[in-house]
CSV table of C-alpha atoms in Angstrom, one decimal:
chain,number,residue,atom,x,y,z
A,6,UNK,CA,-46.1,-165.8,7.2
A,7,UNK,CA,-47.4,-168.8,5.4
A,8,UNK,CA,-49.6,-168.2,2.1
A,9,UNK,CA,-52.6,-170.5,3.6
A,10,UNK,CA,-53.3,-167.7,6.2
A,11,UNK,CA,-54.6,-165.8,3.5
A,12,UNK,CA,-57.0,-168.2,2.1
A,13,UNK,CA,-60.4,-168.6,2.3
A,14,UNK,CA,-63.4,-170.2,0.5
A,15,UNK,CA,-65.5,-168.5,-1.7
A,16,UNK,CA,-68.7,-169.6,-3.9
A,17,UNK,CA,-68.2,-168.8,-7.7
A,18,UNK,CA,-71.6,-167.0,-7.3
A,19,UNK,CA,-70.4,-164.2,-5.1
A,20,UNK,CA,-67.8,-163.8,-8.0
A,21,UNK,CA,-69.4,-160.2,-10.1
A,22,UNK,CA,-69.6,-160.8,-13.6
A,23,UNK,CA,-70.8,-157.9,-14.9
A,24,UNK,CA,-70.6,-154.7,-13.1
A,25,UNK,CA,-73.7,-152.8,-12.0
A,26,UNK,CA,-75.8,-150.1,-14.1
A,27,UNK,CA,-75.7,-147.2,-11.6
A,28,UNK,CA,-71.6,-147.6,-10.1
A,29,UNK,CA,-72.7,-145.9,-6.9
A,30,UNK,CA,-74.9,-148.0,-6.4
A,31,UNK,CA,-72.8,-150.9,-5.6
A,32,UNK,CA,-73.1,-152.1,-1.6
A,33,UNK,CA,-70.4,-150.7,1.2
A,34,UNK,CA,-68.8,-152.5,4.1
A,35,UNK,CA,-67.9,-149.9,6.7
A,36,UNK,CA,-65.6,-151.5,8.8
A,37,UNK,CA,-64.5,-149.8,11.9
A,38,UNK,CA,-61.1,-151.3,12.5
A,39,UNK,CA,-60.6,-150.4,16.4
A,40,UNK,CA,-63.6,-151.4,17.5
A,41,UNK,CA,-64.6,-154.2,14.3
A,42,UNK,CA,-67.8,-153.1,14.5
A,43,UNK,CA,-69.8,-153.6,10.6
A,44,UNK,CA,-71.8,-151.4,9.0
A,45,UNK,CA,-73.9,-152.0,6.1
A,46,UNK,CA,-74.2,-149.2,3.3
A,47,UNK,CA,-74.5,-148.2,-0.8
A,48,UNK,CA,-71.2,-146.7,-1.8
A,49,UNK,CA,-73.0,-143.5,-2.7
A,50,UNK,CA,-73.6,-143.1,1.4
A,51,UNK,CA,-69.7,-143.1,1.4
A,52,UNK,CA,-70.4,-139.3,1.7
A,53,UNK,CA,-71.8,-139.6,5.3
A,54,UNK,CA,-68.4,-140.7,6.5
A,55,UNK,CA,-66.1,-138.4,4.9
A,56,UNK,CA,-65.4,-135.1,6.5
A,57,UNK,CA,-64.4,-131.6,5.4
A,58,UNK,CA,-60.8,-131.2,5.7
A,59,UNK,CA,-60.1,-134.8,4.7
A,60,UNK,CA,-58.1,-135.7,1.2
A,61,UNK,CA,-59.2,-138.4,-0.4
A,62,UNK,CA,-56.3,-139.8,-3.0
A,63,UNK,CA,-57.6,-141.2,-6.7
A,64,UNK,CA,-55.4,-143.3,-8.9
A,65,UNK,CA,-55.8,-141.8,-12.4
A,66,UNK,CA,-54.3,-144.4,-14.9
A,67,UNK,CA,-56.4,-145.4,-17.5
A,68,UNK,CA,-56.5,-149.1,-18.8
A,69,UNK,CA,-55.2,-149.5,-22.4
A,70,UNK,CA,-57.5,-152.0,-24.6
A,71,UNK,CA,-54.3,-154.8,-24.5
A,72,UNK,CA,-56.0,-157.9,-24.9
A,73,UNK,CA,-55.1,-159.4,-28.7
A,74,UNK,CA,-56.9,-162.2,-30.3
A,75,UNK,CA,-55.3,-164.0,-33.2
A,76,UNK,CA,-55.1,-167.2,-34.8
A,77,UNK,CA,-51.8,-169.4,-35.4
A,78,UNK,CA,-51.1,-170.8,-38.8
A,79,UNK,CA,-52.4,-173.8,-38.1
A,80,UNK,CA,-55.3,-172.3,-38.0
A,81,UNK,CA,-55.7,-173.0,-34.1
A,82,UNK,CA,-56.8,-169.7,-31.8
A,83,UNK,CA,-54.3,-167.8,-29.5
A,84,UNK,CA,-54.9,-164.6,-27.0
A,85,UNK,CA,-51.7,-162.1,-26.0
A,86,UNK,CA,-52.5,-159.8,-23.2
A,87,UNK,CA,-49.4,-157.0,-22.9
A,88,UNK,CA,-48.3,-156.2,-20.1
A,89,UNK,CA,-45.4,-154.1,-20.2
A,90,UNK,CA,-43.4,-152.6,-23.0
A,91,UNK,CA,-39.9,-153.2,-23.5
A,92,UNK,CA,-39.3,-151.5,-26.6
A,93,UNK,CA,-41.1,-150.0,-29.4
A,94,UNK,CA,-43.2,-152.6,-31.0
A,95,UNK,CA,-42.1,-155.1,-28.5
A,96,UNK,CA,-43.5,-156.3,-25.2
A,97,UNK,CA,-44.4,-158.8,-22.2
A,98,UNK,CA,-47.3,-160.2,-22.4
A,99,UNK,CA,-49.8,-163.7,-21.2
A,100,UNK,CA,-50.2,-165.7,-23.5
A,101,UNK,CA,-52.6,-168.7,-24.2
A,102,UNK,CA,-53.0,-171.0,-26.8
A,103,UNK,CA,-49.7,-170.9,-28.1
A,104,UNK,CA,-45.9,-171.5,-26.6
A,105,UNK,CA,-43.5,-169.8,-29.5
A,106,UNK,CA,-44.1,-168.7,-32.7
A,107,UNK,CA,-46.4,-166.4,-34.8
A,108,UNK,CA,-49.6,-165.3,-34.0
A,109,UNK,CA,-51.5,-163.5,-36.8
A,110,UNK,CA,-53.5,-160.5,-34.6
A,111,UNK,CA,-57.2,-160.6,-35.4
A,112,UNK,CA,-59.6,-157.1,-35.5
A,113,UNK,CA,-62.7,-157.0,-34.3
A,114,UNK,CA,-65.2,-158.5,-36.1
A,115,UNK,CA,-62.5,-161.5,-35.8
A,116,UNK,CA,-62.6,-162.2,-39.2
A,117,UNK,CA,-61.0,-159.1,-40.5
A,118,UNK,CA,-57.3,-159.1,-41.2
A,119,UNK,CA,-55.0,-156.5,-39.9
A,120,UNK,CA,-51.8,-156.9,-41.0
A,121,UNK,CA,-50.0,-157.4,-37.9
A,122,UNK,CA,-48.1,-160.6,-36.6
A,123,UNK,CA,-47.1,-161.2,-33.3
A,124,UNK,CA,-43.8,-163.2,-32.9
A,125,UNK,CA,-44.0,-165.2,-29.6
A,126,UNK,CA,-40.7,-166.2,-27.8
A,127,UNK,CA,-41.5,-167.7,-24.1
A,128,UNK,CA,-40.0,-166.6,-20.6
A,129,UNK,CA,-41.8,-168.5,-17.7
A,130,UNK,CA,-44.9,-170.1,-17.2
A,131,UNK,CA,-47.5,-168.0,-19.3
A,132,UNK,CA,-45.2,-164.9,-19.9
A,133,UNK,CA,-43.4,-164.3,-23.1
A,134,UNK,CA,-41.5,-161.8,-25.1
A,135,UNK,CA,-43.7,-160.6,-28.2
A,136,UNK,CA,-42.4,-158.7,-31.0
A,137,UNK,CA,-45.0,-157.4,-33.5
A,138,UNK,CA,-45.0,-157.0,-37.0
A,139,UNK,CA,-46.2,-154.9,-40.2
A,140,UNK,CA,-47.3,-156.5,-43.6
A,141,UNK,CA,-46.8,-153.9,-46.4
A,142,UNK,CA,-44.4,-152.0,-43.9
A,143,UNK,CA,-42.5,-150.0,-47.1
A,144,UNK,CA,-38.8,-151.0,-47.4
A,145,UNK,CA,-35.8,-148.6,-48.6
A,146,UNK,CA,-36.0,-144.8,-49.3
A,147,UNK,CA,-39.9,-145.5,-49.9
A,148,UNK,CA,-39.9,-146.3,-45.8
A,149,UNK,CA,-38.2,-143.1,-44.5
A,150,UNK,CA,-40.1,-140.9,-46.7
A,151,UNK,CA,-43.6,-142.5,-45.7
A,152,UNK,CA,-42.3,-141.2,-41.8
A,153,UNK,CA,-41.3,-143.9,-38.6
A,154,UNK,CA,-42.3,-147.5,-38.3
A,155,UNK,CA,-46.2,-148.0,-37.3
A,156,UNK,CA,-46.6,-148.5,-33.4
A,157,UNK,CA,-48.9,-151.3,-32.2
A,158,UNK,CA,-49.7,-148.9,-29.1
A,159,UNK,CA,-51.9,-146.6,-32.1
A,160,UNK,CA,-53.7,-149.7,-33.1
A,161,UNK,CA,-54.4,-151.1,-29.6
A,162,UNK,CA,-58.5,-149.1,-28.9
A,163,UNK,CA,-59.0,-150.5,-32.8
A,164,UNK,CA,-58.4,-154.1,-32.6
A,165,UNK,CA,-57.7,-154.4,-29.1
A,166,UNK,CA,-60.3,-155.7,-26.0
A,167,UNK,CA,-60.1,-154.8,-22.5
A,168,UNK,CA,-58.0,-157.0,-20.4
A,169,UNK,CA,-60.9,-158.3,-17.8
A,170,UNK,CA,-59.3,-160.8,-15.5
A,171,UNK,CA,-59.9,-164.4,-15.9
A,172,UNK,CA,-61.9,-164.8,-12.9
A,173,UNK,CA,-65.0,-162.7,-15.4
A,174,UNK,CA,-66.3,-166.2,-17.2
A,175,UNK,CA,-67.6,-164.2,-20.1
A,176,UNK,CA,-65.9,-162.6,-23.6
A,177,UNK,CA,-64.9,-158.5,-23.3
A,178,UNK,CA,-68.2,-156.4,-24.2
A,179,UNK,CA,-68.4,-152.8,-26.0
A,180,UNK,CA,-69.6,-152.1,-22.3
A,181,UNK,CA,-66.5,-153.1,-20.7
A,182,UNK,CA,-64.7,-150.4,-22.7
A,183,UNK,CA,-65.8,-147.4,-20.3
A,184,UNK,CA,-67.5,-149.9,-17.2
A,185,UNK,CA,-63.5,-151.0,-16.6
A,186,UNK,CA,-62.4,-147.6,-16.1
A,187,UNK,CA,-62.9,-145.3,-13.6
A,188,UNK,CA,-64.8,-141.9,-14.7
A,189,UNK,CA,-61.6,-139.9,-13.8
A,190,UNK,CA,-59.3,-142.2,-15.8
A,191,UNK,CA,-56.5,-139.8,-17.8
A,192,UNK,CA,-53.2,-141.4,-17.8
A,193,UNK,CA,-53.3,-144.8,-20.3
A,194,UNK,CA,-50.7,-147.2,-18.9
A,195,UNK,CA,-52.8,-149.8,-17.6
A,196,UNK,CA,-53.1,-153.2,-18.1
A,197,UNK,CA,-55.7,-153.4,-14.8
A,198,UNK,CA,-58.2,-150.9,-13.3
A,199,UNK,CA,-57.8,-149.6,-10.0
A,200,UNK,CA,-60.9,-151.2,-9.2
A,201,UNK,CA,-61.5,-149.3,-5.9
A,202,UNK,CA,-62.6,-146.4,-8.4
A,203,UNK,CA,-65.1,-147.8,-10.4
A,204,UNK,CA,-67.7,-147.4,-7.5
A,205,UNK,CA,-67.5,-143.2,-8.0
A,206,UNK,CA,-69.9,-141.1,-10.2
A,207,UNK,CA,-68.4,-137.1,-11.2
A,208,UNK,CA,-72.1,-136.6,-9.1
A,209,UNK,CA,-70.7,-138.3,-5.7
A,210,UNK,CA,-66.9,-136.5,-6.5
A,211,UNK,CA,-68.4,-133.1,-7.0
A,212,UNK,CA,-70.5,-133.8,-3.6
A,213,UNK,CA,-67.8,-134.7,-2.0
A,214,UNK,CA,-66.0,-131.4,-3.0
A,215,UNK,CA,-68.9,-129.3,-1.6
A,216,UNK,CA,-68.5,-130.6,1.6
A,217,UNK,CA,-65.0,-129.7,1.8
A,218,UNK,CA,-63.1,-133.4,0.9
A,219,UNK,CA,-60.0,-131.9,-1.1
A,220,UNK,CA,-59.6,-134.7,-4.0
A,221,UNK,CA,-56.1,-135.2,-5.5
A,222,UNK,CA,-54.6,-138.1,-7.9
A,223,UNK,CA,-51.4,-140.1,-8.6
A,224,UNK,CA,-50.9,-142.4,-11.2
A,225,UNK,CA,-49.4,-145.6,-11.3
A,226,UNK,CA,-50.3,-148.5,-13.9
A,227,UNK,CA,-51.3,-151.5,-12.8
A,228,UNK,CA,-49.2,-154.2,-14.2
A,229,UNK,CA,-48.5,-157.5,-13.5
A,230,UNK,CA,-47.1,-156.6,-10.2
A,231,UNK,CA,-50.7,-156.1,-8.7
A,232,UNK,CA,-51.9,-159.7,-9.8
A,233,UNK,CA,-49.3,-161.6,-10.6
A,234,UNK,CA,-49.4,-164.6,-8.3
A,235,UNK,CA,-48.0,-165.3,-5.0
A,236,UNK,CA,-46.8,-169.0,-5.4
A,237,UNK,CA,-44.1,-169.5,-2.6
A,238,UNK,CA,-45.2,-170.8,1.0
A,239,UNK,CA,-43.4,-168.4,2.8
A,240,UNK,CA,-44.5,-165.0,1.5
A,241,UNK,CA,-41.7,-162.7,2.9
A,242,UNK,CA,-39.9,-164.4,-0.1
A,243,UNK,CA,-42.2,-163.0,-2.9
A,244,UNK,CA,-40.9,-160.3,-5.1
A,245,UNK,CA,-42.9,-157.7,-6.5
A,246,UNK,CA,-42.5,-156.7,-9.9
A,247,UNK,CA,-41.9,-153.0,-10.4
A,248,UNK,CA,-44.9,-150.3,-11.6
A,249,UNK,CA,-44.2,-146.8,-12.6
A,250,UNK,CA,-45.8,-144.3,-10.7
A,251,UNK,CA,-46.4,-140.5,-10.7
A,252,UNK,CA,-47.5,-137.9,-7.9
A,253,UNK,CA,-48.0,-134.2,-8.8
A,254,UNK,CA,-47.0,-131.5,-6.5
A,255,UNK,CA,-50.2,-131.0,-5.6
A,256,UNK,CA,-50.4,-134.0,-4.4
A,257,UNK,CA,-47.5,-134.5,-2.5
A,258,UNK,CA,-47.9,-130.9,-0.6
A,259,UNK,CA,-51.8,-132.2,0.4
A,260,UNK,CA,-50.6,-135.3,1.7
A,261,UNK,CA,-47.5,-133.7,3.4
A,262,UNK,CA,-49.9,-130.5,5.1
A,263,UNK,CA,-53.0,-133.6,5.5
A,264,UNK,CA,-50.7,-135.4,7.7
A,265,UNK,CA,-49.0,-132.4,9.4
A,266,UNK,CA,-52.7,-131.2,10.5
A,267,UNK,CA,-53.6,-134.3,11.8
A,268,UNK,CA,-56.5,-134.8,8.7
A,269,UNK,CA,-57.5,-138.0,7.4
A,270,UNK,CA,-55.4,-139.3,4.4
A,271,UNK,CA,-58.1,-141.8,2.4
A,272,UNK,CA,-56.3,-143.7,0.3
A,273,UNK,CA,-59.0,-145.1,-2.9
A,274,UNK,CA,-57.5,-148.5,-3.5
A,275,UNK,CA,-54.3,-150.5,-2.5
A,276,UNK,CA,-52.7,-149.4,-6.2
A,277,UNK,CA,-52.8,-145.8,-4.5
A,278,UNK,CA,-51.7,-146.6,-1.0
A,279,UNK,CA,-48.6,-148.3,-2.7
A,280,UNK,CA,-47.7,-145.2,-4.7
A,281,UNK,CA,-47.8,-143.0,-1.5
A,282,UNK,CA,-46.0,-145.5,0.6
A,283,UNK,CA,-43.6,-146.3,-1.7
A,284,UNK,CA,-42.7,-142.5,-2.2
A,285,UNK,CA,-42.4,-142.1,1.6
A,286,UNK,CA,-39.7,-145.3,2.1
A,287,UNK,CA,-37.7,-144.1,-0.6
A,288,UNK,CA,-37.5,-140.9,1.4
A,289,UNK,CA,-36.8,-142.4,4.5
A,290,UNK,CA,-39.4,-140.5,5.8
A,291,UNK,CA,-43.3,-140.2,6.6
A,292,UNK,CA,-43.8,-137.3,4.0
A,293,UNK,CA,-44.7,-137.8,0.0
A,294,UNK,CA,-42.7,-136.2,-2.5
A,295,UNK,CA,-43.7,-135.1,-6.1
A,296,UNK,CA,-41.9,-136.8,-9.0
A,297,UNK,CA,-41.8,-140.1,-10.7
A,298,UNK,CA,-40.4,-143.8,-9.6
A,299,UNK,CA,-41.5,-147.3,-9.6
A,300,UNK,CA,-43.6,-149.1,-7.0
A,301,UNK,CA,-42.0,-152.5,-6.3
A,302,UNK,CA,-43.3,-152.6,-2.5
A,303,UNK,CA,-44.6,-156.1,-0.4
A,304,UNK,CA,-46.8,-154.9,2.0
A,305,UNK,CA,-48.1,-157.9,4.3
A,306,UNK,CA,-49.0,-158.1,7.9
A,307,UNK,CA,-46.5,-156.1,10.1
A,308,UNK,CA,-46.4,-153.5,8.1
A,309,UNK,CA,-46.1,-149.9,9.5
A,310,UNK,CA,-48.5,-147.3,7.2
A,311,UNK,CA,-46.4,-144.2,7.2
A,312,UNK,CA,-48.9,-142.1,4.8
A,313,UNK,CA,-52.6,-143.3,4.9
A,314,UNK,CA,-54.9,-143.5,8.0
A,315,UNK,CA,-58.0,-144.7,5.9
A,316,UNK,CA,-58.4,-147.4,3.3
A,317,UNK,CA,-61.8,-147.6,0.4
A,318,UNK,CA,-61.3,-151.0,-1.5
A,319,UNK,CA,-62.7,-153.9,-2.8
A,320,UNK,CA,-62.8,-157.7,-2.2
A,321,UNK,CA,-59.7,-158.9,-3.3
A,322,UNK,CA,-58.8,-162.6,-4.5
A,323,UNK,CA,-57.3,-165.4,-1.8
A,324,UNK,CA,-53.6,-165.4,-1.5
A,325,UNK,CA,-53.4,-162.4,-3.2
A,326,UNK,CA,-51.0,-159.4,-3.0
A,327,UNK,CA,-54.0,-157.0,-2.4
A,328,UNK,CA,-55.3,-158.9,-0.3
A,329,UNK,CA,-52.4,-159.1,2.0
A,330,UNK,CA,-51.7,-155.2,1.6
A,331,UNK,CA,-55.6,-154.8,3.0
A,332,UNK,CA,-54.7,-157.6,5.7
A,333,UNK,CA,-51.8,-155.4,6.8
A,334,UNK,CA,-54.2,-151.9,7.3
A,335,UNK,CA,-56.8,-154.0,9.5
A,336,UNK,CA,-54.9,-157.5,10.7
A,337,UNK,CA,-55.7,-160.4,8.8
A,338,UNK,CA,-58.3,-162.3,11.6
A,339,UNK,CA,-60.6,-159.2,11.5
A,340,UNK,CA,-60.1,-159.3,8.2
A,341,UNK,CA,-61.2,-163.0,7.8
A,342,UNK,CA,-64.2,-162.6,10.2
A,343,UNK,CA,-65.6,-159.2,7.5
A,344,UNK,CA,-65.0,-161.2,4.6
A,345,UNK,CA,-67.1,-164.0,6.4
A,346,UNK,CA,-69.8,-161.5,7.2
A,347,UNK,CA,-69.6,-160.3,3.3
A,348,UNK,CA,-70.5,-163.3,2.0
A,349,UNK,CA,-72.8,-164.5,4.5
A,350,UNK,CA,-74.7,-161.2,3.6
A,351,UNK,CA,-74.3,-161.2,-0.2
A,352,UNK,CA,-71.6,-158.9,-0.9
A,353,UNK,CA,-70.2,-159.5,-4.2
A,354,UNK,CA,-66.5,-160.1,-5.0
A,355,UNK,CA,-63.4,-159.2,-6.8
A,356,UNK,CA,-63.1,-156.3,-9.9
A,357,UNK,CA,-66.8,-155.5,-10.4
A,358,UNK,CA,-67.6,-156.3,-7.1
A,359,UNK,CA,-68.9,-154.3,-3.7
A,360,UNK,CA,-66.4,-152.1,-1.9
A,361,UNK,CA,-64.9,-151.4,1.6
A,362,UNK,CA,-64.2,-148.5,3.7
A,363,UNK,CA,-62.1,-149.5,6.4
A,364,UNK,CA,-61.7,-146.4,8.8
């Protein structure tokens, strides 16, 4: 398939900024896929459509605060955003404002001095290796008896800001620090938020429980992977890059006795139906199992779901991985024709955005 298919025009004002007050709050698309029929909700009335016996699937990573600000010795500014540790103290990252060298790592207010230097060495395009740093680190016998080497991941939630994507044309707020995680967020790995979750309150879970929706989690951290993006023509050729997920027993047994009954398995986001998807394929099978692996599934158009019979997401970006994961659960024109119905009707778009439930 060719990349244009999955474009599409979109004003910048349909583009969320900020996310709203109440998250339930936020406007639904119900989109019945055999029929295509639209309906138009509030995410909180998400409860009208889910049934008792149904298990609804929640991605519980938590996004780590892995956005760096800093300043080269010239004086000029630079901004690291880690992605994905290598080693202790050094890591992936995006990088702007600088190509190779040091970076000296601002705290917040920016003025204050940490201590820590980032050494940048470039891989491709805007990723880079970066190696961080320690002034005062003690040398000698004073070093081992003042215990291990300091860890940038401790310092990250003091001097670090939440990685918002670039498409949010504003600087990271206080806010953004619980507004870009989801209220059941546990498992810090992420340099993204399963954004599908950021429209439920604990109030619309725990209403959900009462009328008889079993809830379960996996985790897998968004990385690059999810966003990184798609730049070839023909997109069969595009490789994802691999994510680490977890599923529970728990999990895995719900899914496994969900499908064997014939009940509804409601995927919350495409990070989720990826971690359940990619668990069945590498057990050449249509059943889940518990343990640990690493998500480096392409799901486009032609695509056979093996696991999930019922999709809640959000309104992804053109050309987009997620977007063409969503194409594959509903076909791409009837996907086309409900993203032209959500902006013609004022949904809004992308992270902070309005949601979907495709049934």
């Amino acid at each position: 398939m060719k990349l244009t298919e999955f474009d599409y025009p979109l004003s910048t004002d349909l583009i969320a900024q900020h996310p709203l007050q109440e998250r339930d709050s936020s406007r639904l698309l119900v989109l019945h896929r055999k029929t295509g029929d639209i309906e138009h909700r509030f995410f909180k009335d998400i409860v009208d459509y889910l049934n008792p016996g149904d298990l609804l699937i929640l991605n519980n990573t938590r996004v780590i605060p892995s956005r760096l600000s800093g300043t080269k010795p010239s004086g000029g500014k630079a901004e690291i955003t880690l992605l994905k540790e290598l080693d202790k103290n050094t890591w992936e990252g995006l990088v702007k404002g600088v190509n190779e060298g040091t970076v000296i790592i601002k705290g917040r207010p920016a003025c204050r001095q940490t201590g820590i230097r980032a050494n940048v060495t470039r891989l491709e395009r805007s990723l880079a290796k970066v190696v961080f740093e320690f002034a005062n680190k003690p040398a000698g016998r004073q070093a081992q008896s003042r215990g291990p080497e300091p860890d940038i991941r401790d310092r990250l939630r003091e001097i670090g800001e939440m990685p918002l994507p670039v498409y949010i044309k504003r600087e990271s707020a206080a806010t953004d620090k619980e507004a870009y995680q989801t209220v059941y967020a546990k498992e810090e790995g992420a340099v993204a938020a399963p954004t599908a979750g950021l429209h439920f309150t604990n109030t619309l879970l725990n209403a959900l429980r009462e009328k008889g929706v079993r809830i379960e989690t996996v985790t897998l951290h968004v990385g690059y992977g999810t966003f990184k993006p798609v730049v070839i023509e023909e997109i069969e050729d595009h490789k994802m890059d691999e994510e680490y997920y977890e599923i529970p027993e728990a999990t895995a047994s719900a899914v496994n006795s969900a499908r064997s009954d014939g009940r509804r398995v409601i995927a919350v986001g495409t990070t989720v139906t990826r971690t359940l998807e990619s668990s069945a394929i590498a057990g050449g099978s249509d059943k889940v199992t518990a343990g640990k692996g690493k998500a480096s599934i392409f799901i486009y158009p032609g695509y056979e779901f093996r696991i999930i019979n019922t999709l809640i997401t959000n309104f992804h970006l053109p050309k987009s991985t997620p977007m063409m994961l969503v194409s594959a659960f509903s076909g791409i024109n009837l996907l086309k024709t409900t993203y032209c119905e959500a902006k013609k009707t004022g949904y809004r778009f992308f992270s902070y955005g309005d949601a979907m439930l495709m049934i």
